[in-house]
Amino acid sequence: NAKTMRVSYIAMDVDGSSKYKMFKDKKVRMAVAHAINREAITKNLVGPASVVIHAPCHPDQFGCMNDDVPKWEYDPEKAKALLKEAGYPDGFETEIGAYRQREYTEAVIGDLAKVGIKAKLNYMQYRALRDLAWKGETAIHHMTWGSNSIPDASAITGVFFIGGKDDPADDPEVNKAVQQAGTTTDPEERKTLYKKAMSKIAGELYWLPMFTYAKYYVFSKDLDFKTTPDEIPRFYSAKWK
């Protein structure tokens, strides 16, 4: 079981473009973030090489401020209190779209149910879900991104937070910082810009970053096989012990 460059994330309807307007309220988004036990999902379902992430990037990517952004710990009681403050003391019903590893999303649905959020799963092909997300018709969608194995934050943050169809918030401050980080060549300046953007993305919950994906490559201990984080298995370098 080894890490890959793919990450899992949840995006909520922050601008109220779907029929589910409750996610415009940051307290509701905070409740969702506190309700989901990401540590349990990584440990029990994804595999030992998986880790929880807090920023919209992979920890191995340059510019990823994973430990330098607001974090949302698992706290179902706090989630219930936030829902009450937002005017939903008994929770509410919603929908959640997903296309990959159904069991991961079902675990999310189970966690949400414990705080009163009853989420109906719409499980479909990637292209169909992507198109609904582009149209702003999803209340919550649980998706992934592999960065084309590029070890730089621009391959995630620079795709989803520069405006356009993939951007759930279209925040001008975030867009500007990400675009500048993607065009400057000064490493320290890039880190500063990404920290500014990622802190707001995580803090406002434009995304709830979930975890890194892990993959089982080899099942025989007799094979000498070395994995790489770009998710490309180099079988030509493998040999039997």
mmCIF file of C-alpha atoms in Angstrom:
data_model
loop_
_atom_site.group_PDB
_atom_site.id
_atom_site.type_symbol
_atom_site.label_atom_id
_atom_site.label_comp_id
_atom_site.label_asym_id
_atom_site.label_seq_id
_atom_site.Cartn_x
_atom_site.Cartn_y
_atom_site.Cartn_z
ATOM 1 C CA ASN A 1 0.000 0.000 0.000
ATOM 2 C CA ALA A 2 1.675 3.209 -1.179
ATOM 3 C CA LYS A 3 0.694 6.847 -1.601
ATOM 4 C CA THR A 4 -0.392 8.418 -4.871
ATOM 5 C CA MET A 5 -0.725 12.043 -6.005
ATOM 6 C CA ARG A 6 -4.537 11.804 -6.055
ATOM 7 C CA VAL A 7 -6.560 13.624 -3.401
ATOM 8 C CA SER A 8 -10.180 13.451 -2.302
ATOM 9 C CA TYR A 9 -12.242 16.566 -1.633
ATOM 10 C CA ILE A 10 -15.775 17.704 -0.867
ATOM 11 C CA ALA A 11 -17.199 20.867 -2.394
ATOM 12 C CA MET A 12 -20.424 22.477 -1.146
ATOM 13 C CA ASP A 13 -22.770 24.909 -2.869
ATOM 14 C CA VAL A 14 -21.285 28.047 -1.327
ATOM 15 C CA ASP A 15 -23.048 30.452 -3.699
ATOM 16 C CA GLY A 16 -26.541 28.946 -3.513
ATOM 17 C CA SER A 17 -26.754 28.067 -7.201
ATOM 18 C CA SER A 18 -28.473 24.721 -6.495
ATOM 19 C CA LYS A 19 -31.879 24.236 -4.895
ATOM 20 C CA TYR A 20 -30.168 23.601 -1.540
ATOM 21 C CA LYS A 21 -29.461 27.102 -0.220
ATOM 22 C CA MET A 22 -28.339 26.113 3.294
ATOM 23 C CA PHE A 23 -24.683 25.698 2.279
ATOM 24 C CA LYS A 24 -24.384 29.450 1.677
ATOM 25 C CA ASP A 25 -24.251 29.669 5.491
ATOM 26 C CA LYS A 26 -20.681 29.103 6.655
ATOM 27 C CA LYS A 27 -21.969 27.589 9.915
ATOM 28 C CA VAL A 28 -23.602 24.795 7.910
ATOM 29 C CA ARG A 29 -20.371 24.177 6.020
ATOM 30 C CA MET A 30 -18.492 24.148 9.324
ATOM 31 C CA ALA A 31 -20.975 21.602 10.681
ATOM 32 C CA VAL A 32 -20.329 19.336 7.701
ATOM 33 C CA ALA A 33 -16.568 19.650 8.188
ATOM 34 C CA HIS A 34 -16.755 18.785 11.888
ATOM 35 C CA ALA A 35 -19.175 15.887 11.262
ATOM 36 C CA ILE A 36 -16.906 13.862 8.953
ATOM 37 C CA ASN A 37 -14.355 11.532 10.539
ATOM 38 C CA ARG A 38 -11.645 11.760 7.897
ATOM 39 C CA GLU A 39 -9.085 9.977 10.060
ATOM 40 C CA ALA A 40 -11.334 6.920 10.355
ATOM 41 C CA ILE A 41 -11.950 6.850 6.600
ATOM 42 C CA THR A 42 -8.237 6.940 5.791
ATOM 43 C CA LYS A 43 -7.375 4.315 8.402
ATOM 44 C CA ASN A 44 -10.210 1.867 7.825
ATOM 45 C CA LEU A 45 -10.968 2.231 4.123
ATOM 46 C CA VAL A 46 -8.236 3.902 2.094
ATOM 47 C CA GLY A 47 -5.104 2.271 3.502
ATOM 48 C CA PRO A 48 -2.094 2.957 5.750
ATOM 49 C CA ALA A 49 -0.361 5.167 3.171
ATOM 50 C CA SER A 50 -3.308 7.589 3.102
ATOM 51 C CA VAL A 51 -3.233 10.800 5.164
ATOM 52 C CA VAL A 52 -5.820 13.450 5.992
ATOM 53 C CA ILE A 53 -5.232 16.745 4.198
ATOM 54 C CA HIS A 54 -6.275 20.242 5.240
ATOM 55 C CA ALA A 55 -5.305 22.304 2.183
ATOM 56 C CA PRO A 56 -6.422 21.964 -1.466
ATOM 57 C CA CYS A 57 -3.224 20.252 -2.573
ATOM 58 C CA HIS A 58 -1.125 17.141 -2.040
ATOM 59 C CA PRO A 59 1.489 17.327 0.760
ATOM 60 C CA ASP A 60 4.220 16.238 -1.675
ATOM 61 C CA GLN A 61 3.527 19.155 -4.018
ATOM 62 C CA PHE A 62 5.658 22.285 -3.929
ATOM 63 C CA GLY A 63 3.716 25.160 -2.402
ATOM 64 C CA CYS A 64 1.307 22.931 -0.473
ATOM 65 C CA MET A 65 0.594 24.639 2.860
ATOM 66 C CA ASN A 66 -1.102 21.597 4.362
ATOM 67 C CA ASP A 67 -0.032 22.313 7.959
ATOM 68 C CA ASP A 68 -0.417 26.083 7.693
ATOM 69 C CA VAL A 69 -4.152 26.507 7.083
ATOM 70 C CA PRO A 70 -7.301 26.350 9.265
ATOM 71 C CA LYS A 71 -8.108 22.765 10.243
ATOM 72 C CA TRP A 72 -11.487 21.162 10.896
ATOM 73 C CA GLU A 73 -11.268 18.378 13.448
ATOM 74 C CA TYR A 74 -13.834 15.631 13.889
ATOM 75 C CA ASP A 75 -16.312 16.890 16.491
ATOM 76 C CA PRO A 76 -19.929 15.747 15.980
ATOM 77 C CA GLU A 77 -21.198 17.600 19.050
ATOM 78 C CA LYS A 78 -19.804 20.841 17.706
ATOM 79 C CA ALA A 79 -21.398 20.044 14.354
ATOM 80 C CA LYS A 80 -24.813 19.668 16.019
ATOM 81 C CA ALA A 81 -24.366 22.951 17.886
ATOM 82 C CA LEU A 82 -23.470 24.765 14.662
ATOM 83 C CA LEU A 83 -26.516 23.355 12.897
ATOM 84 C CA LYS A 84 -28.694 24.601 15.744
ATOM 85 C CA GLU A 85 -27.120 28.067 15.500
ATOM 86 C CA ALA A 86 -27.779 28.051 11.756
ATOM 87 C CA GLY A 87 -31.467 27.287 12.314
ATOM 88 C CA TYR A 88 -31.395 23.532 11.712
ATOM 89 C CA PRO A 89 -31.713 21.975 15.200
ATOM 90 C CA ASP A 90 -33.107 18.770 13.688
ATOM 91 C CA GLY A 91 -30.776 18.752 10.713
ATOM 92 C CA PHE A 92 -31.973 18.720 7.102
ATOM 93 C CA GLU A 93 -32.119 16.637 3.936
ATOM 94 C CA THR A 94 -29.771 17.128 1.008
ATOM 95 C CA GLU A 95 -28.079 15.290 -1.845
ATOM 96 C CA ILE A 96 -24.444 14.309 -2.373
ATOM 97 C CA GLY A 97 -22.917 13.407 -5.711
ATOM 98 C CA ALA A 98 -20.051 10.949 -6.144
ATOM 99 C CA TYR A 99 -18.428 8.871 -8.872
ATOM 100 C CA ARG A 100 -15.527 6.919 -7.339
ATOM 101 C CA GLN A 101 -15.047 4.529 -4.399
ATOM 102 C CA ARG A 102 -18.676 4.484 -3.350
ATOM 103 C CA GLU A 103 -17.754 3.116 0.068
ATOM 104 C CA TYR A 104 -15.829 6.303 0.907
ATOM 105 C CA THR A 105 -18.853 8.488 0.201
ATOM 106 C CA GLU A 106 -21.139 6.097 2.083
ATOM 107 C CA ALA A 107 -18.898 6.558 5.125
ATOM 108 C CA VAL A 108 -19.325 10.328 4.747
ATOM 109 C CA ILE A 109 -23.095 9.887 4.526
ATOM 110 C CA GLY A 110 -23.049 7.806 7.711
ATOM 111 C CA ASP A 111 -21.123 10.486 9.582
ATOM 112 C CA LEU A 112 -23.471 13.226 8.379
ATOM 113 C CA ALA A 113 -26.492 11.199 9.485
ATOM 114 C CA LYS A 114 -25.145 11.101 13.044
ATOM 115 C CA VAL A 115 -25.518 14.885 13.319
ATOM 116 C CA GLY A 116 -28.897 15.043 11.587
ATOM 117 C CA ILE A 117 -27.880 15.704 7.965
ATOM 118 C CA LYS A 118 -29.656 13.130 5.791
ATOM 119 C CA ALA A 119 -27.757 12.985 2.495
ATOM 120 C CA LYS A 120 -29.127 11.054 -0.479
ATOM 121 C CA LEU A 121 -26.391 9.579 -2.675
ATOM 122 C CA ASN A 122 -26.408 10.344 -6.397
ATOM 123 C CA TYR A 123 -23.758 7.976 -7.730
ATOM 124 C CA MET A 124 -22.873 8.435 -11.397
ATOM 125 C CA GLN A 125 -20.125 8.518 -13.999
ATOM 126 C CA TYR A 126 -17.419 11.170 -13.625
ATOM 127 C CA ARG A 127 -18.400 13.179 -16.711
ATOM 128 C CA ALA A 128 -22.052 13.368 -15.651
ATOM 129 C CA LEU A 129 -21.178 14.549 -12.145
ATOM 130 C CA ARG A 130 -18.583 17.001 -13.448
ATOM 131 C CA ASP A 131 -21.169 18.551 -15.763
ATOM 132 C CA LEU A 132 -23.653 18.972 -12.887
ATOM 133 C CA ALA A 133 -20.935 20.566 -10.769
ATOM 134 C CA TRP A 134 -20.016 22.907 -13.632
ATOM 135 C CA LYS A 135 -23.664 23.991 -13.851
ATOM 136 C CA GLY A 136 -23.766 24.604 -10.090
ATOM 137 C CA GLU A 137 -26.540 22.059 -9.584
ATOM 138 C CA THR A 138 -24.883 19.947 -6.876
ATOM 139 C CA ALA A 139 -25.496 20.625 -3.175
ATOM 140 C CA ILE A 140 -22.412 18.608 -2.208
ATOM 141 C CA HIS A 141 -20.110 16.653 -4.462
ATOM 142 C CA HIS A 142 -17.391 14.264 -3.356
ATOM 143 C CA MET A 143 -14.730 14.016 -6.030
ATOM 144 C CA THR A 144 -11.009 13.455 -6.594
ATOM 145 C CA TRP A 145 -8.133 14.956 -8.545
ATOM 146 C CA GLY A 146 -4.864 13.346 -9.595
ATOM 147 C CA SER A 147 -2.850 16.411 -10.738
ATOM 148 C CA ASN A 148 -1.573 14.463 -13.755
ATOM 149 C CA SER A 149 1.211 13.438 -11.339
ATOM 150 C CA ILE A 150 2.639 17.002 -11.310
ATOM 151 C CA PRO A 151 4.362 17.711 -7.947
ATOM 152 C CA ASP A 152 3.341 21.363 -7.767
ATOM 153 C CA ALA A 153 0.337 23.005 -6.090
ATOM 154 C CA SER A 154 -0.576 24.675 -9.366
ATOM 155 C CA ALA A 155 -1.785 21.288 -10.591
ATOM 156 C CA ILE A 156 -4.669 21.380 -8.078
ATOM 157 C CA THR A 157 -5.140 24.851 -6.630
ATOM 158 C CA GLY A 158 -4.261 26.352 -9.999
ATOM 159 C CA VAL A 159 -7.052 24.359 -11.629
ATOM 160 C CA PHE A 160 -9.908 24.783 -9.166
ATOM 161 C CA PHE A 161 -9.429 28.301 -7.818
ATOM 162 C CA ILE A 162 -8.766 30.630 -10.730
ATOM 163 C CA GLY A 163 -12.386 31.318 -11.683
ATOM 164 C CA GLY A 164 -14.289 29.383 -14.321
ATOM 165 C CA LYS A 165 -16.444 26.268 -14.211
ATOM 166 C CA ASP A 166 -14.304 24.320 -11.726
ATOM 167 C CA ASP A 167 -14.190 27.128 -9.156
ATOM 168 C CA PRO A 168 -16.928 26.678 -6.490
ATOM 169 C CA ALA A 169 -16.472 30.159 -4.983
ATOM 170 C CA ASP A 170 -14.873 32.457 -7.587
ATOM 171 C CA ASP A 171 -13.322 34.539 -4.823
ATOM 172 C CA PRO A 172 -11.368 37.442 -6.422
ATOM 173 C CA GLU A 173 -8.765 37.527 -3.634
ATOM 174 C CA VAL A 174 -8.099 33.802 -3.925
ATOM 175 C CA ASN A 175 -8.096 33.861 -7.721
ATOM 176 C CA LYS A 176 -5.542 36.670 -7.816
ATOM 177 C CA ALA A 177 -3.171 34.992 -5.346
ATOM 178 C CA VAL A 178 -3.344 31.630 -7.146
ATOM 179 C CA GLN A 179 -2.811 33.195 -10.568
ATOM 180 C CA GLN A 180 0.178 35.162 -9.300
ATOM 181 C CA ALA A 181 1.643 32.044 -7.660
ATOM 182 C CA GLY A 182 1.326 30.246 -10.972
ATOM 183 C CA THR A 183 3.237 32.883 -12.939
ATOM 184 C CA THR A 184 6.066 33.967 -10.634
ATOM 185 C CA THR A 185 9.348 32.046 -10.508
ATOM 186 C CA ASP A 186 10.420 33.129 -7.024
ATOM 187 C CA PRO A 187 9.953 30.070 -4.747
ATOM 188 C CA GLU A 188 9.403 32.015 -1.523
ATOM 189 C CA GLU A 189 6.941 34.391 -3.137
ATOM 190 C CA ARG A 190 5.030 31.438 -4.533
ATOM 191 C CA LYS A 191 4.800 29.888 -1.065
ATOM 192 C CA THR A 192 3.546 33.169 0.414
ATOM 193 C CA LEU A 193 0.874 33.515 -2.265
ATOM 194 C CA TYR A 194 -0.267 29.896 -1.936
ATOM 195 C CA LYS A 195 -0.471 30.251 1.835
ATOM 196 C CA LYS A 196 -2.707 33.309 1.425
ATOM 197 C CA ALA A 197 -4.988 31.532 -1.031
ATOM 198 C CA MET A 198 -5.125 28.157 0.713
ATOM 199 C CA SER A 199 -5.769 29.696 4.117
ATOM 200 C CA LYS A 200 -8.884 31.384 2.789
ATOM 201 C CA ILE A 201 -10.031 28.343 0.792
ATOM 202 C CA ALA A 202 -9.761 26.142 3.889
ATOM 203 C CA GLY A 203 -11.025 28.788 6.299
ATOM 204 C CA GLU A 204 -14.140 29.607 4.286
ATOM 205 C CA LEU A 205 -14.619 25.951 3.348
ATOM 206 C CA TYR A 206 -14.784 26.574 -0.373
ATOM 207 C CA TRP A 207 -13.419 23.023 -0.338
ATOM 208 C CA LEU A 208 -13.198 20.490 2.455
ATOM 209 C CA PRO A 209 -9.959 18.663 1.582
ATOM 210 C CA MET A 210 -10.381 15.028 2.625
ATOM 211 C CA PHE A 211 -7.396 12.695 2.191
ATOM 212 C CA THR A 212 -4.723 11.437 -0.148
ATOM 213 C CA TYR A 213 -5.409 8.270 -2.078
ATOM 214 C CA ALA A 214 -3.374 5.127 -1.577
ATOM 215 C CA LYS A 215 -3.063 2.123 -3.855
ATOM 216 C CA TYR A 216 -2.061 -1.505 -3.490
ATOM 217 C CA TYR A 217 0.633 -2.227 -6.056
ATOM 218 C CA VAL A 218 2.086 -5.571 -5.031
ATOM 219 C CA PHE A 219 0.703 -8.604 -3.251
ATOM 220 C CA SER A 220 3.796 -10.814 -3.150
ATOM 221 C CA LYS A 221 6.632 -10.223 -0.709
ATOM 222 C CA ASP A 222 8.908 -12.061 -3.135
ATOM 223 C CA LEU A 223 8.834 -9.127 -5.548
ATOM 224 C CA ASP A 224 11.304 -6.276 -5.118
ATOM 225 C CA PHE A 225 9.184 -3.308 -6.216
ATOM 226 C CA LYS A 226 9.660 0.372 -5.370
ATOM 227 C CA THR A 227 6.725 2.759 -5.578
ATOM 228 C CA THR A 228 6.819 6.451 -6.489
ATOM 229 C CA PRO A 229 4.312 9.152 -5.486
ATOM 230 C CA ASP A 230 3.419 9.944 -9.105
ATOM 231 C CA GLU A 231 1.213 6.816 -9.262
ATOM 232 C CA ILE A 232 3.139 5.447 -12.253
ATOM 233 C CA PRO A 233 4.332 1.862 -11.617
ATOM 234 C CA ARG A 234 7.775 1.288 -13.127
ATOM 235 C CA PHE A 235 7.643 -2.451 -13.647
ATOM 236 C CA TYR A 236 10.870 -2.456 -15.654
ATOM 237 C CA SER A 237 12.772 -1.765 -12.429
ATOM 238 C CA ALA A 238 11.119 -4.612 -10.491
ATOM 239 C CA LYS A 239 12.741 -7.979 -9.940
ATOM 240 C CA TRP A 240 12.179 -11.165 -8.005
ATOM 241 C CA LYS A 241 14.113 -11.437 -4.789
#
